[in-house]
């Protein structure tokens, strides 16, 4: 092992990274035959990855922070990884290497996650489906609403989706090519703007960028023109234990209250209702409905809105709640019913209350 380290330190970057990836490949082959690596083996491999994949500086003294790769070296690393992960090799083996290289352990996890986001941005740009599939497995393991998954989603939104012209045309087929990655990305992007994992106060709510709303709508419907190819979103792999629409509920409910208008939000709202109704066994978790109701109450109480704005927000809220809980045989949550009762009077919301209570 020391001889390998010594030889790699003599190589210039990115050749050292190429050889390091080959070594990781060999180790994963051994693990596939011998079983799960021991904690010591895994720790040793993570240290190896930290030094020879993600850092160009060798032999950093204890207590000193390693200098990260230069911008050019980062691009070179992405190319090295892209070439490796798009090779014609066993999917399971490549996936194992992917998961170990980007395991959220080691010296600089934040930098490792940002490198993953850059690799996925590259994969979106060149339609490298294999890399996106590996990314889907990674997000599934982390869960779409974890801090690391949200960091990846934020990077993809800011540095790719919102900067590419005609992004809907370029990525409209992604659900069919990599459904696991697409569905998990929708869940993570929804969480970025809905903030279900944070405080239920929507007074500071900021709507998602227009290209993001358009792209998510295209993905859920299955086509750019709005003709749904997969009724109820059934062509997509669901996020375990939830509906793919769950983290997006606030987008259309809050849009009238933040001045967002147009056909895109109307189409997205219709799509969310269809997705919820068409989901087989994938229900909207209670926490999303509770968070939405608390947030809507906070927003309505935080300022003055016209009767039309309030009515449209409440109508959309009622439609989504009816779709989410209307067909359920389980007893409605008493706290949720109590929260809904605090909303301003609205005919549709009143009908929903009578139905579920």
mmCIF file of C-alpha atoms in Angstrom:
data_model
loop_
_atom_site.group_PDB
_atom_site.id
_atom_site.type_symbol
_atom_site.label_atom_id
_atom_site.label_comp_id
_atom_site.label_asym_id
_atom_site.label_seq_id
_atom_site.Cartn_x
_atom_site.Cartn_y
_atom_site.Cartn_z
ATOM 1 C CA UNK A 1 0.000 0.000 0.000
ATOM 2 C CA UNK A 2 2.833 2.393 0.861
ATOM 3 C CA UNK A 3 4.474 1.625 -2.470
ATOM 4 C CA UNK A 4 1.227 2.474 -4.273
ATOM 5 C CA UNK A 5 0.934 5.768 -2.376
ATOM 6 C CA UNK A 6 4.544 6.620 -3.178
ATOM 7 C CA UNK A 7 4.088 5.909 -6.876
ATOM 8 C CA UNK A 8 0.856 7.932 -7.093
ATOM 9 C CA UNK A 9 2.483 10.929 -5.393
ATOM 10 C CA UNK A 10 5.082 10.978 -8.154
ATOM 11 C CA UNK A 11 2.411 11.307 -10.855
ATOM 12 C CA UNK A 12 1.038 14.605 -12.111
ATOM 13 C CA UNK A 13 -2.653 15.335 -11.787
ATOM 14 C CA UNK A 14 -4.972 14.089 -13.370
ATOM 15 C CA UNK A 15 -2.940 10.923 -14.098
ATOM 16 C CA UNK A 16 -2.735 10.240 -10.384
ATOM 17 C CA UNK A 17 -6.546 10.445 -10.174
ATOM 18 C CA UNK A 18 -6.951 8.042 -13.095
ATOM 19 C CA UNK A 19 -4.729 5.479 -11.412
ATOM 20 C CA UNK A 20 -6.501 6.032 -8.090
ATOM 21 C CA UNK A 21 -9.885 5.306 -9.669
ATOM 22 C CA UNK A 22 -8.476 2.117 -11.175
ATOM 23 C CA UNK A 23 -7.295 1.044 -7.728
ATOM 24 C CA UNK A 24 -10.716 1.785 -6.208
ATOM 25 C CA UNK A 25 -12.260 -0.306 -9.003
ATOM 26 C CA UNK A 26 -10.006 -3.229 -8.097
ATOM 27 C CA UNK A 27 -10.866 -2.922 -4.411
ATOM 28 C CA UNK A 28 -14.605 -2.906 -5.145
ATOM 29 C CA UNK A 29 -14.153 -6.035 -7.252
ATOM 30 C CA UNK A 30 -12.561 -7.725 -4.236
ATOM 31 C CA UNK A 31 -15.354 -6.527 -1.945
ATOM 32 C CA UNK A 32 -17.957 -7.955 -4.325
ATOM 33 C CA UNK A 33 -16.383 -11.381 -3.880
ATOM 34 C CA UNK A 34 -15.364 -11.257 -0.212
ATOM 35 C CA UNK A 35 -18.390 -9.372 1.112
ATOM 36 C CA UNK A 36 -18.827 -6.062 2.923
ATOM 37 C CA UNK A 37 -15.477 -4.377 3.706
ATOM 38 C CA UNK A 38 -14.400 -4.157 7.326
ATOM 39 C CA UNK A 39 -14.537 -0.734 9.025
ATOM 40 C CA UNK A 40 -10.753 -0.548 8.829
ATOM 41 C CA UNK A 41 -10.717 -1.370 5.104
ATOM 42 C CA UNK A 42 -13.427 1.198 4.420
ATOM 43 C CA UNK A 43 -11.688 3.878 6.475
ATOM 44 C CA UNK A 44 -8.411 3.226 4.673
ATOM 45 C CA UNK A 45 -10.110 3.472 1.279
ATOM 46 C CA UNK A 46 -11.853 6.726 2.176
ATOM 47 C CA UNK A 47 -8.520 8.235 3.219
ATOM 48 C CA UNK A 48 -7.077 7.063 -0.086
ATOM 49 C CA UNK A 49 -9.950 8.723 -1.986
ATOM 50 C CA UNK A 50 -9.545 11.956 -0.037
ATOM 51 C CA UNK A 51 -5.874 12.205 -0.932
ATOM 52 C CA UNK A 52 -5.647 10.848 -4.452
ATOM 53 C CA UNK A 53 -9.036 11.725 -5.975
ATOM 54 C CA UNK A 54 -10.149 14.992 -4.382
ATOM 55 C CA UNK A 55 -6.898 16.699 -3.415
ATOM 56 C CA UNK A 56 -3.840 17.573 -5.497
ATOM 57 C CA UNK A 57 -1.745 18.271 -2.399
ATOM 58 C CA UNK A 58 0.036 15.286 -0.850
ATOM 59 C CA UNK A 59 1.389 14.846 2.639
ATOM 60 C CA UNK A 60 -0.563 17.622 4.343
ATOM 61 C CA UNK A 61 0.652 18.103 7.909
ATOM 62 C CA UNK A 62 -1.782 17.210 10.705
ATOM 63 C CA UNK A 63 -3.967 20.117 11.770
ATOM 64 C CA UNK A 64 -3.635 21.909 8.437
ATOM 65 C CA UNK A 65 -6.479 22.054 5.955
ATOM 66 C CA UNK A 66 -5.704 20.537 2.565
ATOM 67 C CA UNK A 67 -5.766 22.923 -0.364
ATOM 68 C CA UNK A 68 -8.477 22.020 -2.828
ATOM 69 C CA UNK A 69 -7.958 21.344 -6.500
ATOM 70 C CA UNK A 70 -7.617 24.319 -8.832
ATOM 71 C CA UNK A 71 -10.471 25.116 -11.220
ATOM 72 C CA UNK A 72 -8.626 23.441 -14.094
ATOM 73 C CA UNK A 73 -7.920 20.361 -11.993
ATOM 74 C CA UNK A 74 -11.578 20.170 -10.970
ATOM 75 C CA UNK A 75 -12.565 20.077 -14.632
ATOM 76 C CA UNK A 76 -9.946 17.416 -15.264
ATOM 77 C CA UNK A 77 -11.263 15.343 -12.368
ATOM 78 C CA UNK A 78 -14.833 15.549 -13.688
ATOM 79 C CA UNK A 79 -13.599 14.330 -17.069
ATOM 80 C CA UNK A 80 -11.675 11.448 -15.471
ATOM 81 C CA UNK A 81 -14.740 10.364 -13.494
ATOM 82 C CA UNK A 82 -17.075 10.809 -16.456
ATOM 83 C CA UNK A 83 -14.880 8.675 -18.697
ATOM 84 C CA UNK A 84 -14.732 5.947 -16.078
ATOM 85 C CA UNK A 85 -18.435 5.870 -15.183
ATOM 86 C CA UNK A 86 -19.579 5.824 -18.808
ATOM 87 C CA UNK A 87 -17.368 2.857 -19.703
ATOM 88 C CA UNK A 88 -18.970 -0.382 -20.823
ATOM 89 C CA UNK A 89 -18.555 -2.270 -17.576
ATOM 90 C CA UNK A 90 -20.738 -4.031 -15.035
ATOM 91 C CA UNK A 91 -23.385 -1.599 -13.729
ATOM 92 C CA UNK A 92 -23.345 -2.948 -10.190
ATOM 93 C CA UNK A 93 -19.571 -2.671 -9.946
ATOM 94 C CA UNK A 94 -19.534 0.873 -11.322
ATOM 95 C CA UNK A 95 -22.335 1.804 -8.940
ATOM 96 C CA UNK A 96 -20.332 0.447 -6.001
ATOM 97 C CA UNK A 97 -17.330 2.549 -7.029
ATOM 98 C CA UNK A 98 -19.576 5.598 -7.414
ATOM 99 C CA UNK A 99 -21.099 5.161 -3.959
ATOM 100 C CA UNK A 100 -17.700 4.728 -2.299
ATOM 101 C CA UNK A 101 -16.048 7.678 -4.050
ATOM 102 C CA UNK A 102 -18.929 9.964 -3.091
ATOM 103 C CA UNK A 103 -19.579 8.489 0.340
ATOM 104 C CA UNK A 104 -20.324 11.347 2.735
ATOM 105 C CA UNK A 105 -17.400 10.540 4.996
ATOM 106 C CA UNK A 106 -13.839 11.726 5.076
ATOM 107 C CA UNK A 107 -11.865 14.926 5.175
ATOM 108 C CA UNK A 108 -13.946 17.440 3.198
ATOM 109 C CA UNK A 109 -17.492 16.199 2.685
ATOM 110 C CA UNK A 110 -18.794 19.538 1.409
ATOM 111 C CA UNK A 111 -16.214 19.583 -1.372
ATOM 112 C CA UNK A 112 -16.938 15.961 -2.231
ATOM 113 C CA UNK A 113 -20.665 16.700 -2.564
ATOM 114 C CA UNK A 114 -20.001 19.777 -4.708
ATOM 115 C CA UNK A 115 -17.820 17.626 -6.987
ATOM 116 C CA UNK A 116 -20.696 15.173 -7.300
ATOM 117 C CA UNK A 117 -23.003 18.035 -8.283
ATOM 118 C CA UNK A 118 -20.551 19.129 -10.984
ATOM 119 C CA UNK A 119 -20.383 15.588 -12.324
ATOM 120 C CA UNK A 120 -24.182 15.393 -12.467
ATOM 121 C CA UNK A 121 -24.325 18.778 -14.217
ATOM 122 C CA UNK A 122 -21.922 17.393 -16.790
ATOM 123 C CA UNK A 123 -24.065 14.273 -17.126
ATOM 124 C CA UNK A 124 -27.175 16.374 -17.765
ATOM 125 C CA UNK A 125 -25.343 18.370 -20.409
ATOM 126 C CA UNK A 126 -24.084 15.360 -22.373
ATOM 127 C CA UNK A 127 -26.984 13.024 -21.542
ATOM 128 C CA UNK A 128 -24.772 10.545 -19.667
ATOM 129 C CA UNK A 129 -27.644 8.372 -18.436
ATOM 130 C CA UNK A 130 -25.417 5.918 -16.563
ATOM 131 C CA UNK A 131 -24.020 8.675 -14.341
ATOM 132 C CA UNK A 132 -27.517 10.011 -13.692
ATOM 133 C CA UNK A 133 -28.647 6.526 -12.683
ATOM 134 C CA UNK A 134 -25.767 6.280 -10.216
ATOM 135 C CA UNK A 135 -26.729 9.718 -8.937
ATOM 136 C CA UNK A 136 -30.297 8.514 -8.450
ATOM 137 C CA UNK A 137 -29.058 5.638 -6.300
ATOM 138 C CA UNK A 138 -26.892 8.053 -4.276
ATOM 139 C CA UNK A 139 -29.791 10.458 -3.603
ATOM 140 C CA UNK A 140 -32.051 7.542 -2.682
ATOM 141 C CA UNK A 141 -29.503 6.369 -0.122
ATOM 142 C CA UNK A 142 -29.115 9.870 1.318
ATOM 143 C CA UNK A 143 -32.905 10.578 1.031
ATOM 144 C CA UNK A 144 -33.982 13.459 -1.238
ATOM 145 C CA UNK A 145 -34.522 15.868 1.671
ATOM 146 C CA UNK A 146 -31.132 15.381 3.360
ATOM 147 C CA UNK A 147 -28.698 18.286 3.602
ATOM 148 C CA UNK A 148 -26.355 16.712 1.054
ATOM 149 C CA UNK A 149 -29.135 15.977 -1.465
ATOM 150 C CA UNK A 150 -30.416 19.539 -1.129
ATOM 151 C CA UNK A 151 -26.890 20.835 -1.760
ATOM 152 C CA UNK A 152 -26.732 18.840 -4.995
ATOM 153 C CA UNK A 153 -30.210 20.016 -6.030
ATOM 154 C CA UNK A 154 -29.318 23.650 -5.320
ATOM 155 C CA UNK A 155 -26.194 23.371 -7.454
ATOM 156 C CA UNK A 156 -28.113 21.818 -10.361
ATOM 157 C CA UNK A 157 -30.787 24.530 -10.199
ATOM 158 C CA UNK A 158 -28.386 27.477 -9.982
ATOM 159 C CA UNK A 159 -25.586 26.291 -12.228
ATOM 160 C CA UNK A 160 -27.424 24.250 -14.839
ATOM 161 C CA UNK A 161 -31.231 24.428 -15.028
ATOM 162 C CA UNK A 162 -31.417 28.225 -14.702
ATOM 163 C CA UNK A 163 -28.505 28.912 -17.038
ATOM 164 C CA UNK A 164 -29.338 26.681 -19.998
ATOM 165 C CA UNK A 165 -31.524 28.004 -22.825
ATOM 166 C CA UNK A 166 -34.389 25.720 -23.864
ATOM 167 C CA UNK A 167 -33.777 23.523 -20.825
ATOM 168 C CA UNK A 168 -37.233 21.913 -21.080
ATOM 169 C CA UNK A 169 -36.540 20.717 -24.619
ATOM 170 C CA UNK A 170 -33.120 19.410 -23.626
ATOM 171 C CA UNK A 171 -34.267 17.502 -20.534
ATOM 172 C CA UNK A 172 -37.888 16.607 -21.301
ATOM 173 C CA UNK A 173 -37.030 12.917 -21.912
ATOM 174 C CA UNK A 174 -35.123 12.524 -18.639
ATOM 175 C CA UNK A 175 -37.970 10.769 -16.735
ATOM 176 C CA UNK A 176 -37.950 7.984 -19.304
ATOM 177 C CA UNK A 177 -34.156 7.713 -19.356
ATOM 178 C CA UNK A 178 -33.433 7.945 -15.628
ATOM 179 C CA UNK A 179 -36.695 7.853 -13.648
ATOM 180 C CA UNK A 180 -35.042 7.247 -10.278
ATOM 181 C CA UNK A 181 -32.796 10.289 -10.613
ATOM 182 C CA UNK A 182 -35.612 12.487 -11.960
ATOM 183 C CA UNK A 183 -38.103 11.613 -9.238
ATOM 184 C CA UNK A 184 -35.576 12.122 -6.452
ATOM 185 C CA UNK A 185 -34.460 15.411 -7.991
ATOM 186 C CA UNK A 186 -38.071 16.624 -8.105
ATOM 187 C CA UNK A 187 -38.449 15.768 -4.417
ATOM 188 C CA UNK A 188 -35.209 17.576 -3.523
ATOM 189 C CA UNK A 189 -36.001 20.659 -5.620
ATOM 190 C CA UNK A 190 -39.480 20.791 -4.088
ATOM 191 C CA UNK A 191 -37.944 20.750 -0.612
ATOM 192 C CA UNK A 192 -35.555 23.579 -1.543
ATOM 193 C CA UNK A 193 -38.462 25.991 -2.002
ATOM 194 C CA UNK A 194 -41.162 24.445 0.192
ATOM 195 C CA UNK A 195 -38.836 24.056 3.201
ATOM 196 C CA UNK A 196 -40.860 21.260 4.759
ATOM 197 C CA UNK A 197 -37.886 20.338 6.904
ATOM 198 C CA UNK A 198 -37.650 23.851 8.314
ATOM 199 C CA UNK A 199 -39.924 26.271 10.139
ATOM 200 C CA UNK A 200 -43.527 26.419 8.799
ATOM 201 C CA UNK A 201 -43.409 30.181 8.253
ATOM 202 C CA UNK A 202 -44.050 31.258 4.696
ATOM 203 C CA UNK A 203 -43.761 34.981 5.315
ATOM 204 C CA UNK A 204 -40.346 34.789 3.689
ATOM 205 C CA UNK A 205 -41.489 32.404 0.947
ATOM 206 C CA UNK A 206 -39.691 32.825 -2.364
ATOM 207 C CA UNK A 207 -41.115 31.074 -5.427
ATOM 208 C CA UNK A 208 -38.867 28.794 -7.487
ATOM 209 C CA UNK A 209 -37.372 30.218 -10.698
ATOM 210 C CA UNK A 210 -39.579 30.044 -13.772
ATOM 211 C CA UNK A 211 -37.410 27.506 -15.649
ATOM 212 C CA UNK A 212 -37.579 25.172 -12.648
ATOM 213 C CA UNK A 213 -41.392 25.336 -12.502
ATOM 214 C CA UNK A 214 -41.640 24.673 -16.237
ATOM 215 C CA UNK A 215 -39.199 21.775 -16.150
ATOM 216 C CA UNK A 216 -40.816 20.063 -13.153
ATOM 217 C CA UNK A 217 -44.213 20.390 -14.849
ATOM 218 C CA UNK A 218 -42.822 18.845 -18.029
ATOM 219 C CA UNK A 219 -41.305 15.968 -16.058
ATOM 220 C CA UNK A 220 -44.488 15.222 -14.132
ATOM 221 C CA UNK A 221 -46.657 15.365 -17.222
ATOM 222 C CA UNK A 222 -44.297 13.455 -19.461
ATOM 223 C CA UNK A 223 -44.041 15.860 -22.382
ATOM 224 C CA UNK A 224 -43.083 19.424 -23.192
ATOM 225 C CA UNK A 225 -46.398 20.336 -24.776
ATOM 226 C CA UNK A 226 -48.430 19.330 -21.747
ATOM 227 C CA UNK A 227 -49.957 16.130 -23.100
ATOM 228 C CA UNK A 228 -49.497 13.714 -20.271
ATOM 229 C CA UNK A 229 -47.832 10.528 -21.440
ATOM 230 C CA UNK A 230 -47.845 8.921 -18.008
ATOM 231 C CA UNK A 231 -51.254 9.432 -16.365
ATOM 232 C CA UNK A 232 -50.956 10.266 -12.692
ATOM 233 C CA UNK A 233 -47.183 10.251 -12.941
ATOM 234 C CA UNK A 234 -47.274 6.457 -12.968
ATOM 235 C CA UNK A 235 -44.399 6.239 -15.406
ATOM 236 C CA UNK A 236 -42.014 7.511 -12.766
ATOM 237 C CA UNK A 237 -40.450 5.597 -9.894
ATOM 238 C CA UNK A 238 -41.993 6.982 -6.692
ATOM 239 C CA UNK A 239 -40.014 8.298 -3.770
ATOM 240 C CA UNK A 240 -40.475 5.578 -1.116
ATOM 241 C CA UNK A 241 -43.287 6.320 1.313
ATOM 242 C CA UNK A 242 -44.531 9.455 -0.414
ATOM 243 C CA UNK A 243 -46.005 10.939 -3.581
ATOM 244 C CA UNK A 244 -43.727 12.707 -6.098
ATOM 245 C CA UNK A 245 -46.080 15.689 -5.753
ATOM 246 C CA UNK A 246 -45.729 15.997 -1.972
ATOM 247 C CA UNK A 247 -42.927 18.565 -1.780
ATOM 248 C CA UNK A 248 -44.434 20.699 -4.569
ATOM 249 C CA UNK A 249 -47.822 21.459 -3.002
ATOM 250 C CA UNK A 250 -46.910 24.944 -1.793
ATOM 251 C CA UNK A 251 -45.694 26.041 -5.231
ATOM 252 C CA UNK A 252 -49.170 26.382 -6.712
ATOM 253 C CA UNK A 253 -51.028 27.273 -3.512
ATOM 254 C CA UNK A 254 -48.682 30.136 -2.671
ATOM 255 C CA UNK A 255 -48.246 31.401 -6.240
ATOM 256 C CA UNK A 256 -51.323 33.731 -6.227
ATOM 257 C CA UNK A 257 -50.055 35.324 -2.994
ATOM 258 C CA UNK A 258 -46.579 36.111 -4.367
ATOM 259 C CA UNK A 259 -47.729 37.498 -7.718
ATOM 260 C CA UNK A 260 -46.910 34.431 -9.804
ATOM 261 C CA UNK A 261 -49.429 34.076 -12.622
ATOM 262 C CA UNK A 262 -49.650 32.393 -16.001
ATOM 263 C CA UNK A 263 -50.479 29.056 -17.523
ATOM 264 C CA UNK A 264 -47.423 27.280 -16.121
ATOM 265 C CA UNK A 265 -48.675 27.346 -12.532
ATOM 266 C CA UNK A 266 -52.203 26.409 -13.611
ATOM 267 C CA UNK A 267 -50.854 23.453 -15.556
ATOM 268 C CA UNK A 268 -48.607 22.417 -12.674
ATOM 269 C CA UNK A 269 -51.534 22.569 -10.249
ATOM 270 C CA UNK A 270 -53.680 20.403 -12.509
ATOM 271 C CA UNK A 271 -50.767 17.995 -12.826
ATOM 272 C CA UNK A 272 -50.276 17.769 -9.049
ATOM 273 C CA UNK A 273 -53.955 16.921 -8.526
ATOM 274 C CA UNK A 274 -53.772 14.247 -11.242
ATOM 275 C CA UNK A 275 -50.522 12.859 -9.843
ATOM 276 C CA UNK A 276 -51.958 12.542 -6.337
ATOM 277 C CA UNK A 277 -55.191 10.968 -7.539
ATOM 278 C CA UNK A 278 -53.360 8.615 -9.894
ATOM 279 C CA UNK A 279 -50.762 7.439 -7.397
ATOM 280 C CA UNK A 280 -51.331 3.819 -6.471
ATOM 281 C CA UNK A 281 -50.623 3.521 -2.759
ATOM 282 C CA UNK A 282 -48.389 6.615 -2.733
ATOM 283 C CA UNK A 283 -50.118 9.047 -0.431
ATOM 284 C CA UNK A 284 -49.061 12.526 0.572
ATOM 285 C CA UNK A 285 -47.536 12.248 4.082
ATOM 286 C CA UNK A 286 -49.377 14.185 6.766
ATOM 287 C CA UNK A 287 -46.367 16.408 7.505
ATOM 288 C CA UNK A 288 -46.632 17.974 4.040
ATOM 289 C CA UNK A 289 -50.319 18.827 4.463
ATOM 290 C CA UNK A 290 -49.717 20.190 7.964
ATOM 291 C CA UNK A 291 -46.758 22.266 6.797
ATOM 292 C CA UNK A 292 -48.759 23.591 3.844
ATOM 293 C CA UNK A 293 -51.699 24.587 6.055
ATOM 294 C CA UNK A 294 -49.515 26.247 8.688
ATOM 295 C CA UNK A 295 -47.602 28.074 5.975
ATOM 296 C CA UNK A 296 -50.755 29.268 4.228
ATOM 297 C CA UNK A 297 -52.153 30.571 7.510
ATOM 298 C CA UNK A 298 -48.912 32.427 8.240
ATOM 299 C CA UNK A 299 -48.793 33.950 4.762
ATOM 300 C CA UNK A 300 -52.418 35.101 4.794
ATOM 301 C CA UNK A 301 -51.899 36.666 8.223
ATOM 302 C CA UNK A 302 -48.681 38.402 7.204
ATOM 303 C CA UNK A 303 -50.110 40.924 4.747
ATOM 304 C CA UNK A 304 -53.055 42.260 2.796
ATOM 305 C CA UNK A 305 -54.211 40.290 -0.213
ATOM 306 C CA UNK A 306 -57.052 40.897 -2.633
ATOM 307 C CA UNK A 307 -60.150 38.757 -2.483
ATOM 308 C CA UNK A 308 -59.169 37.154 -5.789
ATOM 309 C CA UNK A 309 -55.681 36.239 -4.546
ATOM 310 C CA UNK A 310 -57.039 34.724 -1.342
ATOM 311 C CA UNK A 311 -59.793 32.837 -3.134
ATOM 312 C CA UNK A 312 -57.438 31.319 -5.721
ATOM 313 C CA UNK A 313 -54.958 30.228 -3.054
ATOM 314 C CA UNK A 314 -57.703 28.650 -0.929
ATOM 315 C CA UNK A 315 -59.336 26.971 -3.943
ATOM 316 C CA UNK A 316 -56.043 25.358 -4.903
ATOM 317 C CA UNK A 317 -55.442 24.355 -1.292
ATOM 318 C CA UNK A 318 -58.870 22.726 -1.109
ATOM 319 C CA UNK A 319 -58.366 20.830 -4.348
ATOM 320 C CA UNK A 320 -55.013 19.417 -3.230
ATOM 321 C CA UNK A 321 -56.268 18.437 0.233
ATOM 322 C CA UNK A 322 -59.340 16.794 -1.299
ATOM 323 C CA UNK A 323 -57.121 14.797 -3.647
ATOM 324 C CA UNK A 324 -54.728 13.842 -0.848
ATOM 325 C CA UNK A 325 -57.189 12.773 1.862
ATOM 326 C CA UNK A 326 -60.606 12.643 0.216
ATOM 327 C CA UNK A 327 -60.375 8.979 -0.773
ATOM 328 C CA UNK A 328 -58.650 7.804 2.373
ATOM 329 C CA UNK A 329 -60.510 5.406 4.645
ATOM 330 C CA UNK A 330 -58.366 6.389 7.618
ATOM 331 C CA UNK A 331 -59.678 8.911 10.118
ATOM 332 C CA UNK A 332 -58.506 12.471 9.384
ATOM 333 C CA UNK A 333 -55.878 13.966 11.645
ATOM 334 C CA UNK A 334 -57.578 16.134 14.266
ATOM 335 C CA UNK A 335 -54.758 18.680 14.350
ATOM 336 C CA UNK A 336 -54.932 19.090 10.573
ATOM 337 C CA UNK A 337 -58.705 19.606 10.686
ATOM 338 C CA UNK A 338 -58.228 22.198 13.447
ATOM 339 C CA UNK A 339 -55.669 24.058 11.344
ATOM 340 C CA UNK A 340 -57.885 24.052 8.258
ATOM 341 C CA UNK A 341 -60.739 25.473 10.336
ATOM 342 C CA UNK A 342 -58.586 28.523 11.043
ATOM 343 C CA UNK A 343 -58.351 29.460 7.347
ATOM 344 C CA UNK A 344 -60.542 32.245 5.955
ATOM 345 C CA UNK A 345 -64.024 31.180 4.746
ATOM 346 C CA UNK A 346 -63.978 29.416 1.388
ATOM 347 C CA UNK A 347 -66.684 27.308 -0.164
ATOM 348 C CA UNK A 348 -64.404 24.558 -1.486
ATOM 349 C CA UNK A 349 -62.430 24.318 1.757
ATOM 350 C CA UNK A 350 -65.746 24.103 3.645
ATOM 351 C CA UNK A 351 -66.861 21.209 1.413
ATOM 352 C CA UNK A 352 -63.537 19.411 1.980
ATOM 353 C CA UNK A 353 -63.879 19.842 5.733
ATOM 354 C CA UNK A 354 -67.368 18.359 5.688
ATOM 355 C CA UNK A 355 -66.062 15.429 3.662
ATOM 356 C CA UNK A 356 -63.098 14.516 5.844
ATOM 357 C CA UNK A 357 -64.402 15.369 9.309
#
